[in-house]
Amino acid sequence: MPRQARLDSPGTLHHVMIRGIEGRSIFFEDGDRENFLSRMRDLSLNTGTRILAWAFMKNHVHLLLFSGGAGLPAFMRKLLTGYAVWFNRKHRRRGHLFQNRYKSIVCEENPYLLELVRYIHLNPLRSSAVQGLAELDRYRWCGHSAVVGRKDNDWQETGYILSLFGGGKRKAIGAYRRFIAEGKDIGRRPELVGGGLIRSLGGWSKVLSLRNRGQKEEYDSRILGSGEFVQGILGEADEKLRRQIQHKQREDSIEEVIEKMCAEGGVKAEELRGGNQRRRVAEVRAKVSFRLNREMGISMAEIARQLGVGGTAVAMAIRKEERGKRF
């Protein structure tokens, strides 16, 4: 089944889930978490991505954010690719770090935003990384500590979250604390980690109830929200959204070509994008550039952006591959 395009436009609320390949660790030590956090902070400020909630676990990460002007795919590509290259170099490892693509669900702000903040910020407690709410208040690798004022993350949207509880800051923090405490025994919330009809409605019983009454509800696996919200997201057929979807589909195709040709050539995609000049890597880079440009019509500038090299290097690689095909 082909990948679906990600639904995104500036200001869209996303629940993003990132997992280590085969469930493996993506953080070996606090220095790794600090590097990931630093990259996330800098990118959020540089791209206008508004991060509402986050939690780093041993083998996965949860983020809740409003996408910025550059869009979610650009933000995530820079975050994950940069960290993976750094992590592999530091720990002398090879291969993929993350499991497939990250998962992102477009979420309806009301009623899901605060539920998602609570679900994400309680992750360390559910996994026993911390032993209670007092310890969660001080936990460095979760956005909760910033919301309650124990950590100063000027890049995190703590003010927006607290504004949803009303009153002054002190009263809002107290209300937020009570809200978090009320959710600590709820456990896992499968309806908050994926879109679709069943999850959006809260279970099969409600789905069957609607069907028995002859009612239909719009749904999409990429969206968590009411039928009206889903219909609104999918119905934004203006030219700007169409261009975004087409661009994302093209990016998915480029990604698939890179992954496939790297596998065939016996090199890692991270090597290709990291400017590695090993002979085999350079040969595969030339083949990828030729395929994308000559067969798929992708511009050299776009290829250079995708491969993390200069436009001149792409042009030279294509010419070299052309010469090889003539003989």
CSV table of C-alpha atoms in Angstrom, one decimal:
chain,number,residue,atom,x,y,z
A,1,MET,CA,0.0,0.0,0.0
A,2,PRO,CA,1.5,3.4,-1.0
A,3,ARG,CA,2.2,5.9,1.7
A,4,GLN,CA,-0.4,8.6,2.3
A,5,ALA,CA,0.7,12.2,2.1
A,6,ARG,CA,1.0,14.0,5.4
A,7,LEU,CA,-1.7,16.5,6.0
A,8,ASP,CA,-0.2,19.8,7.1
A,9,SER,CA,-0.4,23.5,6.8
A,10,PRO,CA,1.1,26.2,9.1
A,11,GLY,CA,-0.6,26.1,12.5
A,12,THR,CA,-1.8,22.5,12.3
A,13,LEU,CA,-1.9,20.6,15.6
A,14,HIS,CA,0.1,17.3,15.4
A,15,HIS,CA,0.8,14.4,17.8
A,16,VAL,CA,4.1,13.1,16.6
A,17,MET,CA,5.5,9.7,17.7
A,18,ILE,CA,9.1,8.7,17.0
A,19,ARG,CA,10.3,5.2,17.7
A,20,GLY,CA,13.7,3.4,17.6
A,21,ILE,CA,14.1,0.7,15.0
A,22,GLU,CA,13.0,-2.7,16.2
A,23,GLY,CA,12.2,-1.0,19.6
A,24,ARG,CA,15.8,-0.3,20.3
A,25,SER,CA,17.1,2.6,22.4
A,26,ILE,CA,17.5,6.0,20.7
A,27,PHE,CA,19.1,7.5,23.9
A,28,PHE,CA,22.0,5.8,25.6
A,29,GLU,CA,22.8,8.5,28.1
A,30,ASP,CA,21.7,12.0,29.2
A,31,GLY,CA,24.2,13.6,26.7
A,32,ASP,CA,22.1,12.0,23.9
A,33,ARG,CA,18.9,13.5,25.3
A,34,GLU,CA,20.5,16.9,25.7
A,35,ASN,CA,21.6,16.8,22.0
A,36,PHE,CA,18.2,15.9,20.8
A,37,LEU,CA,16.6,18.6,23.0
A,38,SER,CA,19.0,21.2,21.8
A,39,ARG,CA,18.2,20.4,18.2
A,40,MET,CA,14.5,20.5,18.9
A,41,ARG,CA,14.7,23.8,20.7
A,42,ASP,CA,16.8,25.5,18.0
A,43,LEU,CA,14.6,24.2,15.2
A,44,SER,CA,11.4,25.2,16.9
A,45,LEU,CA,12.8,28.8,17.2
A,46,ASN,CA,14.1,28.9,13.7
A,47,THR,CA,11.0,27.5,12.0
A,48,GLY,CA,8.2,28.9,14.2
A,49,THR,CA,7.2,25.4,15.3
A,50,ARG,CA,5.3,25.8,18.5
A,51,ILE,CA,5.9,22.9,20.9
A,52,LEU,CA,3.2,22.3,23.5
A,53,ALA,CA,4.2,19.0,25.1
A,54,TRP,CA,7.0,16.5,24.8
A,55,ALA,CA,8.5,13.5,26.5
A,56,PHE,CA,11.7,11.5,25.9
A,57,MET,CA,11.6,7.8,26.7
A,58,LYS,CA,14.3,5.3,26.2
A,59,ASN,CA,13.2,4.1,22.8
A,60,HIS,CA,10.6,6.6,21.7
A,61,VAL,CA,9.6,10.3,21.8
A,62,HIS,CA,6.2,12.0,21.9
A,63,LEU,CA,5.7,15.6,20.7
A,64,LEU,CA,2.6,17.8,20.5
A,65,LEU,CA,3.1,20.8,18.3
A,66,PHE,CA,1.7,23.4,16.0
A,67,SER,CA,3.6,23.2,12.7
A,68,GLY,CA,5.5,26.3,11.6
A,69,GLY,CA,5.8,28.0,8.2
A,70,ALA,CA,8.2,25.5,6.8
A,71,GLY,CA,5.8,22.6,7.7
A,72,LEU,CA,6.1,19.5,9.8
A,73,PRO,CA,8.1,17.4,7.2
A,74,ALA,CA,10.9,19.9,7.0
A,75,PHE,CA,11.1,20.3,10.8
A,76,MET,CA,11.2,16.5,11.4
A,77,ARG,CA,13.6,15.8,8.6
A,78,LYS,CA,16.2,18.2,10.0
A,79,LEU,CA,15.6,17.0,13.6
A,80,LEU,CA,15.8,13.3,12.9
A,81,THR,CA,18.5,13.2,10.2
A,82,GLY,CA,20.8,15.5,12.1
A,83,TYR,CA,20.4,13.6,15.4
A,84,ALA,CA,20.8,10.2,13.7
A,85,VAL,CA,24.1,11.2,12.0
A,86,TRP,CA,25.4,12.7,15.3
A,87,PHE,CA,24.3,9.7,17.4
A,88,ASN,CA,25.8,7.1,15.0
A,89,ARG,CA,29.1,8.9,14.9
A,90,LYS,CA,29.3,9.4,18.7
A,91,HIS,CA,28.4,5.8,19.5
A,92,ARG,CA,30.3,4.2,16.5
A,93,ARG,CA,27.3,2.5,15.1
A,94,ARG,CA,25.8,2.1,11.7
A,95,GLY,CA,22.4,1.7,10.2
A,96,HIS,CA,19.0,3.2,10.8
A,97,LEU,CA,18.2,4.6,14.2
A,98,PHE,CA,14.5,5.3,13.8
A,99,GLN,CA,11.7,3.0,12.8
A,100,ASN,CA,10.4,3.8,9.3
A,101,ARG,CA,8.9,7.2,9.1
A,102,TYR,CA,7.7,9.0,12.3
A,103,LYS,CA,4.0,8.8,12.9
A,104,SER,CA,2.0,12.1,12.9
A,105,ILE,CA,-1.7,12.5,13.6
A,106,VAL,CA,-3.5,15.8,12.8
A,107,CYS,CA,-5.6,16.5,15.9
A,108,GLU,CA,-8.7,18.6,16.6
A,109,GLU,CA,-7.6,21.2,19.1
A,110,ASN,CA,-10.9,21.1,21.0
A,111,PRO,CA,-11.4,18.6,22.7
A,112,TYR,CA,-8.0,16.8,22.3
A,113,LEU,CA,-5.3,19.4,23.0
A,114,LEU,CA,-5.3,19.2,26.8
A,115,GLU,CA,-5.9,15.5,26.8
A,116,LEU,CA,-2.8,15.0,24.6
A,117,VAL,CA,-0.7,17.3,26.8
A,118,ARG,CA,-1.7,15.2,29.9
A,119,TYR,CA,-1.2,11.9,28.1
A,120,ILE,CA,2.3,12.9,26.8
A,121,HIS,CA,3.5,14.5,30.1
A,122,LEU,CA,2.4,11.4,32.1
A,123,ASN,CA,4.5,9.1,29.9
A,124,PRO,CA,7.5,9.1,32.3
A,125,LEU,CA,5.2,8.1,35.2
A,126,ARG,CA,3.4,5.3,33.2
A,127,SER,CA,6.8,3.9,32.2
A,128,SER,CA,8.2,4.2,35.8
A,129,ALA,CA,11.0,6.6,34.7
A,130,VAL,CA,9.7,8.6,37.7
A,131,GLN,CA,7.9,7.3,40.8
A,132,GLY,CA,5.4,10.1,41.4
A,133,LEU,CA,4.1,13.5,40.5
A,134,ALA,CA,6.6,15.3,42.7
A,135,GLU,CA,9.5,13.6,40.8
A,136,LEU,CA,7.7,14.3,37.5
A,137,ASP,CA,7.8,18.0,38.4
A,138,ARG,CA,11.6,17.9,38.4
A,139,TYR,CA,12.1,15.4,35.5
A,140,ARG,CA,14.4,17.0,32.9
A,141,TRP,CA,13.3,15.0,29.9
A,142,CYS,CA,9.6,16.0,29.7
A,143,GLY,CA,7.8,19.3,29.1
A,144,HIS,CA,5.8,19.1,32.3
A,145,SER,CA,8.5,20.7,34.5
A,146,ALA,CA,8.4,23.8,32.3
A,147,VAL,CA,4.6,24.1,32.6
A,148,VAL,CA,4.7,24.0,36.4
A,149,GLY,CA,7.5,26.6,36.5
A,150,ARG,CA,10.4,24.3,37.5
A,151,LYS,CA,12.3,24.8,34.3
A,152,ASP,CA,12.6,27.8,32.0
A,153,ASN,CA,12.0,26.7,28.5
A,154,ASP,CA,11.4,30.0,26.7
A,155,TRP,CA,10.8,28.0,23.4
A,156,GLN,CA,8.0,25.9,24.9
A,157,GLU,CA,4.4,27.1,24.7
A,158,THR,CA,3.8,26.9,28.4
A,159,GLY,CA,1.8,30.2,28.4
A,160,TYR,CA,-0.6,28.9,25.9
A,161,ILE,CA,-1.3,25.8,27.9
A,162,LEU,CA,-1.8,27.7,31.1
A,163,SER,CA,-4.1,30.2,29.4
A,164,LEU,CA,-6.5,27.3,28.7
A,165,PHE,CA,-7.0,26.9,32.5
A,166,GLY,CA,-7.9,30.6,33.1
A,167,GLY,CA,-7.0,32.9,36.0
A,168,GLY,CA,-3.6,34.2,36.8
A,169,LYS,CA,-0.4,32.1,36.3
A,170,ARG,CA,-0.4,30.7,39.9
A,171,LYS,CA,-4.0,29.6,39.7
A,172,ALA,CA,-3.5,28.2,36.2
A,173,ILE,CA,-0.6,26.1,37.4
A,174,GLY,CA,-2.6,24.8,40.3
A,175,ALA,CA,-5.5,23.8,37.9
A,176,TYR,CA,-3.0,22.2,35.5
A,177,ARG,CA,-1.5,20.2,38.4
A,178,ARG,CA,-5.0,18.9,39.4
A,179,PHE,CA,-5.8,18.1,35.8
A,180,ILE,CA,-2.5,16.0,35.5
A,181,ALA,CA,-3.2,14.3,38.9
A,182,GLU,CA,-6.7,13.3,37.7
A,183,GLY,CA,-5.2,11.4,34.8
A,184,LYS,CA,-2.3,9.6,36.5
A,185,ASP,CA,-4.3,6.4,37.0
A,186,ILE,CA,-6.1,6.3,33.6
A,187,GLY,CA,-3.3,4.3,31.9
A,188,ARG,CA,-2.7,4.0,28.2
A,189,ARG,CA,-5.0,6.0,25.9
A,190,PRO,CA,-5.0,4.2,22.5
A,191,GLU,CA,-7.5,6.6,21.1
A,192,LEU,CA,-4.9,9.4,21.5
A,193,VAL,CA,-2.1,7.7,19.5
A,194,GLY,CA,-3.9,7.2,16.1
A,195,GLY,CA,-6.6,8.6,14.0
A,196,GLY,CA,-9.5,6.9,12.3
A,197,LEU,CA,-13.2,6.4,12.9
A,198,ILE,CA,-13.0,4.0,15.8
A,199,ARG,CA,-10.4,6.0,17.8
A,200,SER,CA,-12.0,9.4,17.1
A,201,LEU,CA,-15.4,8.1,18.3
A,202,GLY,CA,-13.9,6.3,21.3
A,203,GLY,CA,-14.6,2.7,20.4
A,204,TRP,CA,-16.6,0.2,18.3
A,205,SER,CA,-19.8,0.6,20.4
A,206,LYS,CA,-20.2,4.2,19.2
A,207,VAL,CA,-19.3,3.3,15.6
A,208,LEU,CA,-22.0,0.6,15.7
A,209,SER,CA,-24.5,2.9,17.3
A,210,LEU,CA,-24.1,5.4,14.4
A,211,ARG,CA,-24.4,2.7,11.8
A,212,ASN,CA,-27.6,1.3,13.4
A,213,ARG,CA,-29.1,4.8,13.1
A,214,GLY,CA,-28.0,5.0,9.5
A,215,GLN,CA,-25.6,7.8,10.2
A,216,LYS,CA,-22.2,8.2,8.5
A,217,GLU,CA,-19.1,9.9,10.0
A,218,GLU,CA,-16.2,11.1,8.0
A,219,TYR,CA,-12.8,9.7,9.1
A,220,ASP,CA,-9.2,9.4,8.0
A,221,SER,CA,-6.4,7.4,9.6
A,222,ARG,CA,-4.2,10.5,9.6
A,223,ILE,CA,-6.7,12.6,11.6
A,224,LEU,CA,-8.0,12.5,15.2
A,225,GLY,CA,-11.2,14.5,15.5
A,226,SER,CA,-14.9,14.7,14.8
A,227,GLY,CA,-16.4,14.0,11.4
A,228,GLU,CA,-16.9,17.7,10.8
A,229,PHE,CA,-13.3,18.4,11.6
A,230,VAL,CA,-12.1,15.5,9.3
A,231,GLN,CA,-14.3,16.8,6.5
A,232,GLY,CA,-12.9,20.3,7.0
A,233,ILE,CA,-9.3,19.2,6.8
A,234,LEU,CA,-9.9,17.0,3.8
A,235,GLY,CA,-12.0,19.6,2.1
A,236,GLU,CA,-9.4,22.3,2.1
A,237,ALA,CA,-8.9,22.1,-1.7
A,238,ASP,CA,-7.5,25.5,-2.3
A,239,GLU,CA,-4.4,25.7,-4.5
A,240,LYS,CA,-2.0,26.1,-1.6
A,241,LEU,CA,-3.0,22.9,0.2
A,242,ARG,CA,-3.0,21.0,-3.1
A,243,ARG,CA,0.6,22.2,-3.8
A,244,GLN,CA,1.6,21.1,-0.3
A,245,ILE,CA,0.1,17.6,-0.7
A,246,GLN,CA,1.7,17.2,-4.1
A,247,HIS,CA,5.0,18.4,-2.8
A,248,LYS,CA,4.9,15.9,0.1
A,249,GLN,CA,4.0,13.1,-2.3
A,250,ARG,CA,7.0,14.0,-4.3
A,251,GLU,CA,9.2,14.1,-1.2
A,252,ASP,CA,7.9,10.6,-0.3
A,253,SER,CA,8.8,9.4,-3.8
A,254,ILE,CA,12.3,10.9,-3.5
A,255,GLU,CA,12.7,9.3,-0.1
A,256,GLU,CA,11.7,5.9,-1.5
A,257,VAL,CA,14.1,6.2,-4.4
A,258,ILE,CA,17.0,7.1,-2.1
A,259,GLU,CA,16.2,4.2,0.3
A,260,LYS,CA,15.8,1.7,-2.5
A,261,MET,CA,19.0,2.7,-4.3
A,262,CYS,CA,21.0,2.8,-1.1
A,263,ALA,CA,19.9,-0.7,-0.3
A,264,GLU,CA,20.8,-1.9,-3.7
A,265,GLY,CA,24.2,-0.2,-3.6
A,266,GLY,CA,25.0,-1.5,-0.1
A,267,VAL,CA,25.4,2.0,1.5
A,268,LYS,CA,23.4,3.8,4.2
A,269,ALA,CA,21.1,6.8,3.5
A,270,GLU,CA,22.9,8.6,6.3
A,271,GLU,CA,26.2,8.3,4.5
A,272,LEU,CA,24.7,9.6,1.3
A,273,ARG,CA,23.2,12.7,3.0
A,274,GLY,CA,26.2,13.2,5.3
A,275,GLY,CA,28.6,14.1,2.4
A,276,ASN,CA,30.6,10.9,2.7
A,277,GLN,CA,33.0,10.7,-0.2
A,278,ARG,CA,33.8,7.0,0.0
A,279,ARG,CA,33.9,5.7,-3.6
A,280,ARG,CA,30.9,3.4,-3.3
A,281,VAL,CA,28.8,6.2,-1.6
A,282,ALA,CA,29.8,8.7,-4.4
A,283,GLU,CA,28.8,6.1,-7.0
A,284,VAL,CA,25.4,5.6,-5.5
A,285,ARG,CA,24.9,9.4,-5.0
A,286,ALA,CA,25.6,9.8,-8.7
A,287,LYS,CA,23.0,7.1,-9.7
A,288,VAL,CA,20.4,8.6,-7.3
A,289,SER,CA,21.0,12.1,-8.7
A,290,PHE,CA,20.7,10.9,-12.3
A,291,ARG,CA,17.5,9.0,-11.6
A,292,LEU,CA,15.8,11.9,-9.8
A,293,ASN,CA,16.9,14.5,-12.3
A,294,ARG,CA,16.7,12.7,-15.7
A,295,GLU,CA,14.0,10.2,-15.1
A,296,MET,CA,11.7,12.0,-12.5
A,297,GLY,CA,12.4,15.6,-13.4
A,298,ILE,CA,13.4,16.8,-10.0
A,299,SER,CA,15.4,20.0,-10.0
A,300,MET,CA,19.1,19.9,-9.1
A,301,ALA,CA,18.5,22.4,-6.3
A,302,GLU,CA,15.9,20.0,-4.8
A,303,ILE,CA,18.1,17.0,-5.1
A,304,ALA,CA,21.0,18.9,-3.4
A,305,ARG,CA,18.6,19.8,-0.6
A,306,GLN,CA,17.5,16.2,-0.2
A,307,LEU,CA,21.1,14.8,-0.3
A,308,GLY,CA,22.7,17.4,1.9
A,309,VAL,CA,25.3,18.5,-0.7
A,310,GLY,CA,25.8,21.5,-3.0
A,311,GLY,CA,24.2,22.0,-6.3
A,312,THR,CA,27.5,21.8,-8.1
A,313,ALA,CA,28.2,18.4,-6.6
A,314,VAL,CA,24.9,17.2,-7.9
A,315,ALA,CA,25.5,18.5,-11.4
A,316,MET,CA,29.0,16.9,-11.5
A,317,ALA,CA,27.5,13.6,-10.3
A,318,ILE,CA,24.9,13.6,-13.0
A,319,ARG,CA,27.4,14.4,-15.7
A,320,LYS,CA,29.7,11.6,-14.5
A,321,GLU,CA,26.8,9.1,-14.5
A,322,GLU,CA,25.8,10.3,-18.0
A,323,ARG,CA,29.3,9.7,-19.3
A,324,GLY,CA,29.3,6.2,-17.8
A,325,LYS,CA,26.1,5.3,-19.5
A,326,ARG,CA,27.4,6.3,-22.9
A,327,PHE,CA,30.1,3.6,-22.8
